[in-house]
Amino acid sequence: MSRGRYLSLVLPHNLAAELQSEQLAQNFNAGTFPGPNWVSDTLTAAEGDFASLRGSIAKATTRTAILGLAALVIAIALGKVNPAFPADWGKIASAVGAFLAALGAFLQFSPPRETFKGNMLHEVTHSLLVRVFAALGIVLAAVGSLWWQ
């Protein structure tokens, strides 16, 4: 996730989101909104929101990796996974799917800073990532469970 790309998107997105308010739209048309410090204040807040979003992704990935390693250790202990066994693409697809679905779930457990309407860029990005990871994970897990050798 590119910091520069995120910051280039945050101003137009957040301005459009704020102009959905009728009062702010009237103030915008009257020339009184946004204020002189709106851009710098929005970018300062966006820096923090971006760092928080990246931190949430890092925490969710770490938790998911720990969960995946625990599952791998259990599978090895039960004799279901061994380097001597041929690659089972169904198991691999299921494992990757479970990893992605868990990543989406753990990401959902660490929501971003909430705003009144919930439509600022960091909130939209977080929600999109949760849905993408969960959907891809579910699809891959289903493909893996239906895999026939």
Short mmCIF file of N, CA, C and O in Angstrom, two decimals, residues 2 15 21 28 32 35 45 53 57 78 121 124 134 146:
data_model
loop_
_atom_site.label_atom_id
_atom_site.label_comp_id
_atom_site.label_asym_id
_atom_site.label_seq_id
_atom_site.Cartn_x
_atom_site.Cartn_y
_atom_site.Cartn_z
N SER A 2 0.80 2.02 -1.02
CA SER A 2 1.66 3.18 -1.20
C SER A 2 1.15 4.39 -0.42
O SER A 2 0.01 4.82 -0.58
N LEU A 15 -13.07 15.30 0.65
CA LEU A 15 -13.85 16.49 0.33
C LEU A 15 -15.21 16.09 -0.23
O LEU A 15 -16.25 16.63 0.18
N SER A 21 -22.87 16.34 3.07
CA SER A 21 -23.66 17.07 4.06
C SER A 21 -24.23 18.32 3.39
O SER A 21 -23.50 19.09 2.77
N PHE A 28 -19.72 25.34 0.99
CA PHE A 28 -18.77 25.23 -0.12
C PHE A 28 -19.18 26.15 -1.26
O PHE A 28 -18.36 26.87 -1.82
N THR A 32 -17.17 29.44 1.93
CA THR A 32 -16.67 29.44 3.30
C THR A 32 -16.15 28.07 3.74
O THR A 32 -15.64 27.93 4.85
N GLY A 35 -12.06 25.49 5.01
CA GLY A 35 -11.33 26.59 5.63
C GLY A 35 -9.88 26.62 5.17
O GLY A 35 -9.41 25.73 4.46
N ALA A 45 -4.25 14.35 9.47
CA ALA A 45 -5.10 13.26 9.93
C ALA A 45 -4.92 12.02 9.05
O ALA A 45 -4.90 10.89 9.56
N LEU A 53 -3.87 2.21 9.55
CA LEU A 53 -4.34 1.18 8.62
C LEU A 53 -3.23 0.16 8.35
O LEU A 53 -3.46 -1.05 8.40
N ILE A 57 -3.10 -3.89 9.40
CA ILE A 57 -2.79 -4.96 8.46
C ILE A 57 -1.61 -5.79 8.98
O ILE A 57 -1.63 -7.02 8.91
N LEU A 78 -0.03 -34.75 13.49
CA LEU A 78 -1.02 -35.79 13.19
C LEU A 78 -0.64 -36.62 11.96
O LEU A 78 -1.37 -37.56 11.61
N LEU A 121 -11.74 7.93 3.57
CA LEU A 121 -10.95 6.99 2.77
C LEU A 121 -10.38 5.84 3.61
O LEU A 121 -10.39 4.69 3.18
N VAL A 124 -13.20 3.36 4.22
CA VAL A 124 -13.59 2.66 3.00
C VAL A 124 -12.52 1.64 2.62
O VAL A 124 -12.83 0.50 2.26
N ALA A 134 -11.69 -11.76 2.90
CA ALA A 134 -12.67 -12.77 3.31
C ALA A 134 -13.25 -13.50 2.09
O ALA A 134 -13.34 -14.74 2.09
N LEU A 146 -13.40 -28.91 -2.35
CA LEU A 146 -14.06 -29.64 -3.45
C LEU A 146 -13.05 -30.29 -4.40
O LEU A 146 -13.45 -30.93 -5.38
#
